[in-house]
Amino acid sequence: VKAYAVKEKLEVSTDTKLASPIVAANSNYGLLIPYTSLNSAKLMAQLLKQGVKLRYATAPFQYKGKDYGRGTIIVLKTSNSTVNWNAIANEACQKFHVQADAVETGFMDKGMDFGSPDIRVINAAPKVALVSGEQTSSLGAGEIWHFFDQQLDYPLTLVNANDLARFNLKNYQVLI
């Protein structure tokens, strides 16, 4: 790290540029939500817990001249007819300061369309189990547990490695 020492007092400007406000993205078709930060992961976890069905892009694409990267979350009206998907998604975007973009069609300028096999569906929140105990790192398990519990606010089941043979793994989609 480069550092410099000075003997005189430096004047520091307190003018800070505030982050741009999040504008609600209203659509009768769907929303595109970038997956580029921890806030995006928190947003996705909240949407899944609220029963919103999501899709995600496995390859980059372009819509209305804007590029969207791999991992972009796609919320479509057709998959979410039983919940107020637009309001829930916009509320989560406000909470986690992630700007969603409205989309009015499943046809993209470049890249795959929403009917493509490159668009994967997440129908329900995956149930996650974490193996802990003597055969695992307590620091590693604790870090993951903290991340899910405190950062993502996402449910996680702890399983002792000694009890793994008796644990019903059929109820879980992710095992860490």
Short mmCIF file of C-alpha atoms in Angstrom, two decimals:
data_model
loop_
_atom_site.label_atom_id
_atom_site.label_comp_id
_atom_site.label_asym_id
_atom_site.label_seq_id
_atom_site.Cartn_x
_atom_site.Cartn_y
_atom_site.Cartn_z
CA VAL A 1 0.00 0.00 0.00
CA LYS A 2 1.41 3.35 -0.98
CA ALA A 3 1.08 5.98 1.75
CA TYR A 4 2.18 9.58 2.17
CA ALA A 5 2.80 11.60 5.32
CA VAL A 6 2.11 15.32 5.55
CA LYS A 7 2.81 17.83 8.29
CA GLU A 8 0.04 20.29 7.47
CA LYS A 9 -3.70 19.79 7.76
CA LEU A 10 -5.39 18.84 4.51
CA GLU A 11 -8.81 20.22 3.67
CA VAL A 12 -11.16 17.42 2.79
CA SER A 13 -14.32 18.03 0.84
CA THR A 14 -17.43 16.59 2.44
CA ASP A 15 -19.37 16.71 -0.81
CA THR A 16 -20.18 13.14 -1.62
CA LYS A 17 -21.96 11.94 -4.67
CA LEU A 18 -25.04 10.03 -3.59
CA ALA A 19 -25.93 6.85 -5.37
CA SER A 20 -28.57 7.34 -8.00
CA PRO A 21 -32.08 6.55 -6.80
CA ILE A 22 -33.69 3.27 -7.79
CA VAL A 23 -36.59 3.80 -10.17
CA ALA A 24 -39.43 1.29 -10.15
CA ALA A 25 -39.46 -0.81 -13.31
CA ASN A 26 -43.06 -1.51 -14.24
CA SER A 27 -43.87 -4.00 -16.95
CA ASN A 28 -46.67 -6.24 -18.11
CA TYR A 29 -44.12 -8.78 -19.30
CA GLY A 30 -41.10 -9.00 -17.00
CA LEU A 31 -38.03 -7.49 -15.36
CA LEU A 32 -34.29 -7.88 -15.87
CA ILE A 33 -32.23 -7.64 -12.69
CA PRO A 34 -28.43 -7.56 -12.90
CA TYR A 35 -26.62 -10.15 -10.78
CA THR A 36 -23.41 -8.28 -10.10
CA SER A 37 -23.06 -7.86 -6.34
CA LEU A 38 -23.84 -9.18 -2.89
CA ASN A 39 -26.94 -7.02 -2.95
CA SER A 40 -28.10 -8.92 -6.04
CA ALA A 41 -27.69 -12.19 -4.14
CA LYS A 42 -29.64 -10.79 -1.17
CA LEU A 43 -32.37 -9.60 -3.54
CA MET A 44 -32.57 -13.01 -5.19
CA ALA A 45 -32.78 -14.76 -1.80
CA GLN A 46 -35.64 -12.48 -0.72
CA LEU A 47 -37.56 -13.01 -3.95
CA LEU A 48 -37.21 -16.79 -3.65
CA LYS A 49 -38.36 -16.73 -0.02
CA GLN A 50 -41.43 -14.74 -1.10
CA GLY A 51 -42.37 -17.36 -3.69
CA VAL A 52 -41.36 -15.44 -6.81
CA LYS A 53 -40.28 -17.78 -9.59
CA LEU A 54 -37.06 -16.66 -11.24
CA ARG A 55 -35.05 -17.41 -14.33
CA TYR A 56 -31.42 -16.61 -15.03
CA ALA A 57 -29.29 -16.21 -18.12
CA THR A 58 -26.37 -18.59 -18.65
CA ALA A 59 -24.90 -16.39 -21.39
CA PRO A 60 -24.72 -12.64 -22.07
CA PHE A 61 -27.43 -10.97 -24.15
CA GLN A 62 -28.56 -7.51 -25.27
CA TYR A 63 -31.96 -5.85 -24.94
CA LYS A 64 -32.78 -2.36 -26.24
CA GLY A 65 -29.08 -1.69 -26.81
CA LYS A 66 -28.08 -2.51 -23.23
CA ASP A 67 -25.79 -5.45 -22.45
CA TYR A 68 -26.77 -7.93 -19.75
CA GLY A 69 -24.28 -10.39 -18.36
CA ARG A 70 -24.38 -14.04 -17.51
CA GLY A 71 -26.40 -14.52 -14.32
CA THR A 72 -28.92 -11.77 -15.03
CA ILE A 73 -32.11 -12.54 -13.09
CA ILE A 74 -35.29 -12.61 -15.16
CA VAL A 75 -38.69 -12.25 -13.49
CA LEU A 76 -41.58 -12.98 -15.86
CA LYS A 77 -45.29 -12.39 -15.39
CA THR A 78 -46.15 -15.74 -16.99
CA SER A 79 -44.31 -17.66 -14.24
CA ASN A 80 -45.71 -15.56 -11.40
CA SER A 81 -49.44 -15.24 -11.98
CA THR A 82 -50.23 -16.12 -8.34
CA VAL A 83 -48.12 -13.39 -6.71
CA ASN A 84 -47.84 -9.63 -7.19
CA TRP A 85 -44.43 -10.18 -8.79
CA ASN A 86 -43.85 -6.64 -10.06
CA ALA A 87 -44.47 -4.96 -6.70
CA ILE A 88 -42.48 -7.60 -4.78
CA ALA A 89 -39.53 -7.34 -7.18
CA ASN A 90 -39.51 -3.54 -7.14
CA GLU A 91 -39.72 -3.46 -3.35
CA ALA A 92 -36.74 -5.82 -3.13
CA CYS A 93 -34.82 -3.72 -5.68
CA GLN A 94 -35.42 -0.62 -3.55
CA LYS A 95 -34.38 -2.41 -0.36
CA PHE A 96 -31.11 -3.73 -1.81
CA HIS A 97 -30.45 -0.78 -4.14
CA VAL A 98 -30.40 -2.76 -7.39
CA GLN A 99 -31.88 -1.19 -10.52
CA ALA A 100 -34.16 -3.49 -12.52
CA ASP A 101 -35.10 -2.86 -16.14
CA ALA A 102 -38.56 -3.47 -17.60
CA VAL A 103 -38.74 -5.88 -20.50
CA GLU A 104 -41.71 -6.03 -22.89
CA THR A 105 -40.84 -9.07 -24.96
CA GLY A 106 -38.93 -12.34 -24.79
CA PHE A 107 -37.03 -11.54 -27.99
CA MET A 108 -33.60 -10.02 -27.46
CA ASP A 109 -31.50 -7.79 -29.74
CA LYS A 110 -28.49 -10.12 -29.44
CA GLY A 111 -28.00 -13.42 -27.69
CA MET A 112 -30.56 -15.94 -26.59
CA ASP A 113 -34.28 -15.26 -26.32
CA PHE A 114 -36.23 -16.13 -23.17
CA GLY A 115 -37.45 -19.41 -24.72
CA SER A 116 -33.88 -20.59 -25.17
CA PRO A 117 -32.45 -23.50 -23.18
CA ASP A 118 -29.77 -20.99 -22.06
CA ILE A 119 -32.41 -19.41 -19.82
CA ARG A 120 -32.74 -21.60 -16.72
CA VAL A 121 -35.72 -21.66 -14.39
CA ILE A 122 -35.67 -21.55 -10.59
CA ASN A 123 -39.18 -22.70 -9.66
CA ALA A 124 -38.71 -22.67 -5.92
CA ALA A 125 -36.18 -21.63 -3.33
CA PRO A 126 -33.62 -24.43 -3.09
CA LYS A 127 -33.28 -26.03 0.32
CA VAL A 128 -29.66 -25.91 1.47
CA ALA A 129 -27.86 -28.13 3.99
CA LEU A 130 -24.38 -27.52 5.41
CA VAL A 131 -22.26 -30.43 6.66
CA SER A 132 -20.43 -29.63 9.88
CA GLY A 133 -18.73 -31.57 12.64
CA GLU A 134 -15.42 -33.30 13.30
CA GLN A 135 -14.52 -34.02 9.67
CA THR A 136 -15.06 -30.43 8.56
CA SER A 137 -13.43 -27.06 9.23
CA SER A 138 -15.31 -25.30 12.02
CA LEU A 139 -14.08 -21.93 10.70
CA GLY A 140 -15.22 -22.72 7.16
CA ALA A 141 -18.60 -24.03 8.29
CA GLY A 142 -19.06 -21.03 10.58
CA GLU A 143 -18.22 -18.63 7.77
CA ILE A 144 -20.76 -20.22 5.42
CA TRP A 145 -23.39 -20.40 8.14
CA HIS A 146 -22.86 -16.70 8.96
CA PHE A 147 -23.02 -15.77 5.28
CA PHE A 148 -26.36 -17.51 4.77
CA ASP A 149 -27.84 -16.45 8.10
CA GLN A 150 -26.57 -12.87 8.47
CA GLN A 151 -25.73 -11.72 4.95
CA LEU A 152 -28.28 -13.45 2.71
CA ASP A 153 -30.97 -14.00 5.37
CA TYR A 154 -31.54 -17.40 3.75
CA PRO A 155 -32.46 -20.59 5.62
CA LEU A 156 -29.72 -23.18 6.03
CA THR A 157 -29.86 -26.57 7.76
CA LEU A 158 -26.79 -27.74 9.66
CA VAL A 159 -26.04 -31.46 9.50
CA ASN A 160 -23.37 -33.13 11.59
CA ALA A 161 -21.07 -35.25 9.40
CA ASN A 162 -21.56 -38.20 11.79
CA ASP A 163 -25.32 -38.06 11.16
CA LEU A 164 -25.09 -37.72 7.37
CA ALA A 165 -25.89 -41.41 6.74
CA ARG A 166 -29.19 -41.00 8.63
CA PHE A 167 -30.04 -37.61 7.11
CA ASN A 168 -32.68 -37.57 4.34
CA LEU A 169 -30.95 -35.76 1.47
CA LYS A 170 -34.03 -36.03 -0.78
CA ASN A 171 -35.44 -32.89 0.83
CA TYR A 172 -32.44 -30.75 -0.18
CA GLN A 173 -31.27 -29.44 -3.52
CA VAL A 174 -27.91 -28.05 -2.33
CA LEU A 175 -25.39 -29.74 -0.02
CA ILE A 176 -22.36 -27.77 1.13
#
